[in-house]
C-alpha cells in the first residue's frame, strides 16, 4: 500500500510531516511518500500553481501509488483543479484521493471526471491535539478500508464538502451532479451571517436542490457576530432547507476537528 | 422630491439618522422620511424578515415617494429580495432605489424586474469621517441628477456590486443579465485569499463572462493574510480576468468609503 502526499493548497508543516513518518513507521502496514513539493512556499501557496499541479499530476500518473493524500487545506486547489483532470492517464483512475476542506475543489472535479475520491483527515491534522486519532482513521481507510473510519449514516451516493468551498465551486466547471446525493456540509471560522448568506446561495442552486438530503456536520471556531445573530447554525441550515424544499437529514459526523470521519463519494466494488 | 429610507439589512444608527435630518433640513430641497422600521432590531437584522419586507413594500407602493434609499448594508436583504418584487404595484416602477453593499441583492433582483436602481452612498455613511460628502453626493443624485455624483467613466449599461454579494447572488433568482455590462466591483474586510477564491467563482460564471469589461473599485480593510498572499487585489482581479477572457477595464471610483460614487444601472430618459 503506497500513499503519496502532495499539497495542492498550502504548505505542510515540517512538524506534522515528522509526526506522520513516526506514525506510519509504527503502523508498519503502508509506505507514505511525502512529496518535496509539500514544503515549497509561494506566498499563500505550497509553491506556484505550476509546482503544485506538477507534483499532483506526477503522483496521479504513477501506477505504483495506491492513494493520493492531500497534505492540508487552506486555500488554492481550485487554481489547479481543472488542469489536474485534463488528459487523465490510466493510472490516475485506479487510486483513491483523500482529504477535506479546500481539497473539495479537487474532490468535485475529480469525482466529475470519474475518479475515486473521499473526504477524510489529512496529515496537517497531526498538529491538532488528539490529531493522531484523526490521521489514523484516514490511514485505516486508505490501507484496509476499515468501516469504522466512515461517517456512520451514509446514504449512496454521498458527498461531503466545506460549505464555503461548495459555494465557491457552484457554477464552475468543477460542479458535480448532486442528483440523489446524501450531501454533508461543515464549516469553520465563518460568522453566522456568512453561513446564512452561503446557505442562501447554495440552496438556491437547482442542481443542489436535487440532493436526497442535506446534513450538517460541525461548524467550528465561529467568530462572534455583532450583534448576536439570533439563531445558531443548525437553525440557519434547517431554515434554508425548508425554504428551498431540500430535505434536512440531521447532523453528520464531520468537521474541522479530530473526530472528522471519512466520506467516500463513490461506493467501491 | 420625497425620499423614503428603509433598512432591508441591518439597523440604522440613531446618530446617523439625526445627522441626516440636519443635513436635509439645511439643504431644503427635499423631504426625507426615515421609516420607523429602520430602528427595529431582530438579532442581526433591522427587524424580522416580515417587518423589513413590509416596510420596503410599503414605500415601493407609495406613489408620493420619488426615491427609496436603503439605510445601510450589513447583511440580510437577500432574505426578502425575491418577495419584494412579487406582484409589483405600478408605483414601484416610477421611482429610484439607491444604496450599496448588501443592497446589491435588491439591486440585482429589482433591476431584473425592470426597476430603476443605482449604487451609491447610504445614510449610515454619516458615521464615517467625512461621510457628509458621501451622503450629499447621493442626495445630489436623487434630488437633481447631478452628474458630478457619478462614477466618471461609466459605460452603458453599467452595474456595481460588492464582490462578495455578487458571488452570493449568482445562480439565484436574483441574478441579472450581465451581457455587455460595464461591471464595477469593490469589497471590504475580505482576506486576499478570499478575494482570489471569490474571483475564481465569479469569473467562472458564463453570464458574468458576457460583460463588456470588469473594473475594480477600492478594496478596504483587508485583514492580514497569514502568510502574506504574495499579490495584491489588483493583481488578483487582473489574473482572473485574463484566465476567464473577461476584459479588465482598470480601476473604478467606488468603495466602502466616503469617496464612493453613484452608478445608475439604467440610463434614465
Short mmCIF file of C-alpha atoms in Angstrom, two decimals, chain B residues 22-150:
data_model
loop_
_atom_site.label_atom_id
_atom_site.label_comp_id
_atom_site.label_asym_id
_atom_site.label_seq_id
_atom_site.Cartn_x
_atom_site.Cartn_y
_atom_site.Cartn_z
CA UNK B 22 -29.96 68.09 9.97
CA UNK B 23 -28.34 67.73 6.57
CA UNK B 24 -31.69 67.52 4.77
CA UNK B 25 -33.09 70.48 6.71
CA UNK B 26 -30.06 72.58 5.78
CA UNK B 27 -30.35 71.63 2.08
CA UNK B 28 -34.03 72.48 1.93
CA UNK B 29 -34.53 70.82 -1.46
CA UNK B 30 -36.10 67.52 -0.44
CA UNK B 31 -38.13 65.69 2.19
CA UNK B 32 -36.63 62.57 3.73
CA UNK B 33 -38.86 60.22 5.72
CA UNK B 34 -36.94 57.72 7.83
CA UNK B 35 -39.25 54.74 8.24
CA UNK B 36 -39.54 53.59 11.90
CA UNK B 37 -38.59 50.10 10.71
CA UNK B 38 -35.00 51.38 10.30
CA UNK B 39 -34.58 51.29 14.08
CA UNK B 40 -36.05 47.85 14.71
CA UNK B 41 -33.76 45.03 15.76
CA UNK B 42 -34.17 41.26 15.45
CA UNK B 43 -30.82 39.57 16.05
CA UNK B 44 -28.58 40.58 13.15
CA UNK B 45 -31.36 42.36 11.28
CA UNK B 46 -33.39 45.59 11.35
CA UNK B 47 -36.49 43.65 12.36
CA UNK B 48 -37.83 40.30 11.21
CA UNK B 49 -37.98 39.39 7.53
CA UNK B 50 -41.69 40.24 7.65
CA UNK B 51 -41.05 43.67 9.19
CA UNK B 52 -38.27 44.57 6.75
CA UNK B 53 -40.26 43.32 3.77
CA UNK B 54 -43.38 45.11 4.98
CA UNK B 55 -41.65 48.49 5.24
CA UNK B 56 -39.95 48.04 1.88
CA UNK B 57 -43.17 47.01 0.11
CA UNK B 58 -44.99 49.92 1.77
CA UNK B 59 -42.64 52.59 0.38
CA UNK B 60 -42.42 50.84 -3.00
CA UNK B 61 -46.20 51.06 -3.32
CA UNK B 62 -46.37 54.71 -2.20
CA UNK B 63 -46.91 56.91 -5.27
CA UNK B 64 -45.78 60.00 -3.35
CA UNK B 65 -42.27 58.55 -2.84
CA UNK B 66 -39.77 59.52 -5.56
CA UNK B 67 -36.76 57.63 -4.23
CA UNK B 68 -36.30 54.67 -1.88
CA UNK B 69 -33.00 54.93 -0.07
CA UNK B 70 -31.55 51.90 1.69
CA UNK B 71 -30.40 52.97 5.15
CA UNK B 72 -27.31 50.79 5.33
CA UNK B 73 -25.76 47.47 4.37
CA UNK B 74 -24.55 44.71 6.65
CA UNK B 75 -26.42 41.58 5.70
CA UNK B 76 -29.97 40.47 5.13
CA UNK B 77 -31.60 41.99 2.04
CA UNK B 78 -31.20 38.68 0.16
CA UNK B 79 -33.71 37.14 2.56
CA UNK B 80 -36.51 39.39 1.28
CA UNK B 81 -35.39 40.39 -2.23
CA UNK B 82 -37.39 37.78 -4.13
CA UNK B 83 -40.59 38.58 -2.21
CA UNK B 84 -40.06 42.32 -2.64
CA UNK B 85 -40.55 42.18 -6.41
CA UNK B 86 -43.59 39.89 -6.39
CA UNK B 87 -46.78 41.43 -7.86
CA UNK B 88 -45.22 44.86 -8.24
CA UNK B 89 -47.56 47.81 -7.88
CA UNK B 90 -47.30 50.45 -10.64
CA UNK B 91 -45.97 52.99 -8.15
CA UNK B 92 -42.88 50.83 -7.64
CA UNK B 93 -41.87 51.40 -11.26
CA UNK B 94 -41.70 55.19 -11.18
CA UNK B 95 -39.03 55.64 -8.53
CA UNK B 96 -35.31 55.25 -7.95
CA UNK B 97 -33.79 52.73 -5.48
CA UNK B 98 -30.38 53.68 -4.12
CA UNK B 99 -27.80 52.03 -1.86
CA UNK B 100 -24.75 49.76 -1.99
CA UNK B 101 -23.03 46.80 -0.33
CA UNK B 102 -25.62 44.26 0.87
CA UNK B 103 -28.27 46.22 -1.06
CA UNK B 104 -26.76 44.56 -4.14
CA UNK B 105 -29.18 41.67 -3.68
CA UNK B 106 -32.03 44.16 -4.11
CA UNK B 107 -30.27 45.95 -6.97
CA UNK B 108 -29.94 42.69 -8.86
CA UNK B 109 -33.49 41.49 -8.31
CA UNK B 110 -35.04 44.95 -8.80
CA UNK B 111 -33.08 45.64 -11.99
CA UNK B 112 -34.11 42.23 -13.32
CA UNK B 113 -37.72 43.17 -12.53
CA UNK B 114 -37.37 46.38 -14.57
CA UNK B 115 -37.00 48.83 -11.68
CA UNK B 116 -34.63 51.80 -11.66
CA UNK B 117 -31.72 51.14 -9.30
CA UNK B 118 -28.44 52.86 -8.55
CA UNK B 119 -25.35 52.10 -6.46
CA UNK B 120 -24.48 54.96 -4.13
CA UNK B 121 -23.82 56.17 -0.57
CA UNK B 122 -26.33 55.49 2.21
CA UNK B 123 -27.45 57.31 5.40
CA UNK B 124 -25.26 55.13 7.65
CA UNK B 125 -22.23 56.61 5.84
CA UNK B 126 -22.80 59.69 8.03
CA UNK B 127 -21.00 57.75 10.77
CA UNK B 128 -17.79 57.82 8.70
CA UNK B 129 -15.31 60.70 8.99
CA UNK B 130 -16.22 62.93 6.07
CA UNK B 131 -19.42 60.98 5.50
CA UNK B 132 -21.39 64.15 4.85
CA UNK B 133 -19.74 64.48 1.45
CA UNK B 134 -20.76 60.93 0.55
CA UNK B 135 -24.36 61.35 1.62
CA UNK B 136 -24.55 64.76 -0.08
CA UNK B 137 -23.42 63.04 -3.29
CA UNK B 138 -26.25 60.52 -3.01
CA UNK B 139 -28.78 63.30 -2.33
CA UNK B 140 -27.43 65.37 -5.23
CA UNK B 141 -28.15 62.41 -7.48
CA UNK B 142 -31.59 61.62 -6.06
CA UNK B 143 -32.78 65.25 -5.95
CA UNK B 144 -31.28 66.80 -9.08
CA UNK B 145 -29.46 64.04 -11.01
CA UNK B 146 -26.24 66.00 -10.56
CA UNK B 147 -23.75 64.34 -12.95
CA UNK B 148 -20.81 65.19 -10.66
CA UNK B 149 -22.12 62.47 -8.30
CA UNK B 150 -21.49 59.78 -10.91
#
